[in-house]
Amino acid sequence: MNLQEVTELIKSIRANLAKVIVGKEEGVDLLLTALLANGHVLLEDVPGTGKTLLAKVLAKSLDCSFKRIQFTPDLLPSDLSGINYYNQKTGEFQFRPGPVFANILLADEINRATPRTQSSLLECMEERQITIDGVTHGLEAPFLVIATQNPIDNQGTFPLPEAQLDRFLMRITTGYPTFDEGIHILQRFRENNPLEESFPVATAQDIQAAQRLAASVSISDDLLGYIVRITEATRKSTAVKLGASPRASGALLRSAQGYALIQGRSYVTPDDIKAVAVSVLAHRLLLHRGLGSREGQAADIVLQVLREVEVPAEPVTSLRGGKVE
């Protein structure tokens, strides 16, 4: 798959999403970026803003297996992974796979499950495999976890630990619609549900090919240094107890490559890095206590870092031969 083919593929997926989702262009671009960067997404917003709907319509746009699971306090790890059960007809134990054996897994209200259940996703998200009763099962590619959570409802929830948050490539917040978008939503859903009219426009093989192309998007050494300086700057902030790690630098690189590709380019620019920096880095920062809203404060810190870190003045060149592509 070449650049033009991926551009047409992204255009088709965007058009399919636009049949259901009103507005949220920035959030849609970030979600598609995570898909091409082969990373997982945490959709965090107040109830009723379309988090679950956005995940569902993306899943219906791809000809891939999709599973949704509602996270609750009584959910067990085996409810996600599956179990070995005794089949009386055959006299043998058989494995019944759980919902994690899907290309796209929607983990709705993930922070309502206990830490034990939350941690059962760690191996899946990081290594694309899961171990059950000592047997390791690989997960079919592509594998994307889209988790949702409500940032304002703390009753009956279990905050995601730092290790779990670090497994998400991005944390995306879309916010409330504008006045005109609100009217458009009412008009669109007045008589029927447009989600029922969505259909697949891309196969699993298409997505894997696009992911391989995203990984090959070129980036200059100057911009690699720019990424490292950004992550280093988060560690020097007086408001930050624990800054962005080298893993965060890698996530920022992959996200910038994916974002450049959905913009129709085969090379990364500083603007690509800036466009994804808050979504990639803010949820990875551990702040000192007493600083108010973690999410808002962390995002402000990343924005301040972007203003302070010098942008490379050198032309963006390809690593392959030093030519501008």
GROMACS .gro file of C-alpha atoms in nm, residues 33-182:
model
  150
   33THR     CA    1  -0.363   0.841   1.436
   34ALA     CA    2  -0.361   0.591   1.722
   35LEU     CA    3  -0.501   0.323   1.491
   36LEU     CA    4  -0.221   0.375   1.236
   37ALA     CA    5   0.040   0.401   1.514
   38ASN     CA    6  -0.080   0.064   1.647
   39GLY     CA    7  -0.159   0.209   1.989
   40HIS     CA    8  -0.447   0.204   2.236
   41VAL     CA    9  -0.678   0.493   2.324
   42LEU     CA   10  -0.838   0.619   2.644
   43LEU     CA   11  -1.149   0.826   2.564
   44GLU     CA   12  -1.212   1.043   2.867
   45ASP     CA   13  -1.510   1.277   2.878
   46VAL     CA   14  -1.830   1.354   3.065
   47PRO     CA   15  -2.129   1.124   3.007
   48GLY     CA   16  -2.335   1.168   2.693
   49THR     CA   17  -2.068   1.321   2.469
   50GLY     CA   18  -2.042   1.025   2.231
   51LYS     CA   19  -1.741   0.830   2.359
   52THR     CA   20  -1.897   0.487   2.311
   53LEU     CA   21  -2.065   0.591   1.986
   54LEU     CA   22  -1.731   0.706   1.841
   55ALA     CA   23  -1.570   0.372   1.926
   56LYS     CA   24  -1.863   0.176   1.781
   57VAL     CA   25  -1.875   0.362   1.450
   58LEU     CA   26  -1.499   0.318   1.405
   59ALA     CA   27  -1.541  -0.054   1.465
   60LYS     CA   28  -1.826  -0.071   1.211
   61SER     CA   29  -1.607   0.112   0.957
   62LEU     CA   30  -1.351  -0.169   0.971
   63ASP     CA   31  -1.412  -0.523   0.859
   64CYS     CA   32  -1.264  -0.654   1.182
   65SER     CA   33  -1.395  -0.845   1.482
   66PHE     CA   34  -1.535  -0.620   1.755
   67LYS     CA   35  -1.626  -0.687   2.117
   68ARG     CA   36  -1.767  -0.454   2.381
   69ILE     CA   37  -1.756  -0.521   2.752
   70GLN     CA   38  -1.908  -0.310   3.028
   71PHE     CA   39  -1.665  -0.281   3.317
   72THR     CA   40  -1.823  -0.321   3.661
   73PRO     CA   41  -1.683  -0.383   4.012
   74ASP     CA   42  -1.777  -0.754   3.997
   75LEU     CA   43  -1.606  -0.813   3.661
   76LEU     CA   44  -1.336  -1.083   3.688
   77PRO     CA   45  -1.015  -1.117   3.482
   78SER     CA   46  -1.150  -1.442   3.337
   79ASP     CA   47  -1.452  -1.250   3.205
   80LEU     CA   48  -1.205  -1.070   2.978
   81SER     CA   49  -0.956  -1.341   2.895
   82GLY     CA   50  -1.176  -1.649   2.879
   83ILE     CA   51  -1.162  -1.977   3.069
   84ASN     CA   52  -1.074  -2.343   3.036
   85TYR     CA   53  -1.389  -2.545   3.103
   86TYR     CA   54  -1.456  -2.915   3.124
   87ASN     CA   55  -1.654  -3.049   2.830
   88GLN     CA   56  -1.851  -3.348   2.955
   89LYS     CA   57  -1.922  -3.470   2.603
   90THR     CA   58  -1.555  -3.499   2.507
   91GLY     CA   59  -1.416  -3.559   2.856
   92GLU     CA   60  -1.155  -3.289   2.802
   93PHE     CA   61  -1.090  -2.931   2.903
   94GLN     CA   62  -1.156  -2.676   2.630
   95PHE     CA   63  -1.069  -2.311   2.605
   96ARG     CA   64  -1.350  -2.059   2.567
   97PRO     CA   65  -1.196  -1.728   2.451
   98GLY     CA   66  -1.309  -1.404   2.611
   99PRO     CA   67  -1.376  -1.065   2.451
  100VAL     CA   68  -1.006  -0.970   2.436
  101PHE     CA   69  -0.981  -1.207   2.139
  102ALA     CA   70  -1.102  -0.939   1.900
  103ASN     CA   71  -0.939  -0.687   1.670
  104ILE     CA   72  -1.113  -0.397   1.843
  105LEU     CA   73  -1.206  -0.415   2.211
  106LEU     CA   74  -1.427  -0.147   2.362
  107ALA     CA   75  -1.367  -0.136   2.739
  108ASP     CA   76  -1.657   0.081   2.853
  109GLU     CA   77  -1.610   0.267   3.184
  110ILE     CA   78  -1.282   0.091   3.249
  111ASN     CA   79  -1.228   0.264   3.584
  112ARG     CA   80  -1.534   0.090   3.733
  113ALA     CA   81  -1.352  -0.245   3.742
  114THR     CA   82  -1.122  -0.344   4.028
  115PRO     CA   83  -0.743  -0.303   3.991
  116ARG     CA   84  -0.712  -0.682   3.956
  117THR     CA   85  -0.935  -0.682   3.649
  118GLN     CA   86  -0.776  -0.366   3.508
  119SER     CA   87  -0.430  -0.522   3.536
  120SER     CA   88  -0.543  -0.825   3.334
  121LEU     CA   89  -0.531  -0.599   3.028
  122LEU     CA   90  -0.164  -0.506   3.076
  123GLU     CA   91  -0.016  -0.807   2.896
  124CYS     CA   92  -0.276  -0.780   2.617
  125MET     CA   93  -0.210  -0.412   2.553
  126GLU     CA   94   0.169  -0.424   2.569
  127GLU     CA   95   0.257  -0.762   2.422
  128ARG     CA   96  -0.050  -0.846   2.212
  129GLN     CA   97  -0.083  -1.178   2.392
  130ILE     CA   98  -0.248  -1.323   2.702
  131THR     CA   99  -0.144  -1.607   2.931
  132ILE     CA  100  -0.418  -1.830   3.074
  133ASP     CA  101  -0.340  -2.125   3.301
  134GLY     CA  102   0.021  -2.114   3.190
  135VAL     CA  103  -0.059  -2.117   2.818
  136THR     CA  104   0.016  -1.806   2.612
  137HIS     CA  105  -0.231  -1.714   2.340
  138GLY     CA  106  -0.142  -1.461   2.072
  139LEU     CA  107  -0.392  -1.192   1.977
  140GLU     CA  108  -0.477  -1.140   1.612
  141ALA     CA  109  -0.354  -0.818   1.452
  142PRO     CA  110  -0.463  -0.548   1.436
  143PHE     CA  111  -0.545  -0.522   1.806
  144LEU     CA  112  -0.684  -0.195   1.941
  145VAL     CA  113  -0.822  -0.128   2.288
  146ILE     CA  114  -1.053   0.173   2.313
  147ALA     CA  115  -1.134   0.239   2.679
  148THR     CA  116  -1.376   0.501   2.807
  149GLN     CA  117  -1.404   0.665   3.145
  150ASN     CA  118  -1.586   0.951   3.311
  151PRO     CA  119  -1.339   1.196   3.475
  152ILE     CA  120  -1.588   1.354   3.716
  153ASP     CA  121  -1.762   1.051   3.868
  154ASN     CA  122  -1.546   0.909   4.149
  155GLN     CA  123  -1.808   0.707   4.336
  156GLY     CA  124  -1.765   0.335   4.274
  157THR     CA  125  -1.456   0.381   4.057
  158PHE     CA  126  -1.094   0.268   4.079
  159PRO     CA  127  -0.847   0.518   3.928
  160LEU     CA  128  -0.619   0.365   3.667
  161PRO     CA  129  -0.266   0.315   3.803
  162GLU     CA  130   0.030   0.478   3.630
  163ALA     CA  131   0.141   0.151   3.470
  164GLN     CA  132  -0.202   0.106   3.314
  165LEU     CA  133  -0.222   0.465   3.190
  166ASP     CA  134   0.122   0.428   3.029
  167ARG     CA  135  -0.014   0.147   2.809
  168PHE     CA  136  -0.246   0.392   2.635
  169LEU     CA  137  -0.082   0.567   2.343
  170MET     CA  138  -0.325   0.858   2.377
  171ARG     CA  139  -0.584   1.005   2.608
  172ILE     CA  140  -0.843   1.187   2.397
  173THR     CA  141  -1.102   1.437   2.519
  174THR     CA  142  -1.350   1.578   2.268
  175GLY     CA  143  -1.573   1.795   2.489
  176TYR     CA  144  -1.923   1.927   2.432
  177PRO     CA  145  -2.053   2.009   2.083
  178THR     CA  146  -2.106   2.367   1.970
  179PHE     CA  147  -2.458   2.513   1.943
  180ASP     CA  148  -2.481   2.441   1.570
  181GLU     CA  149  -2.341   2.090   1.618
  182GLY     CA  150  -2.600   2.029   1.891
   0.00000   0.00000   0.00000
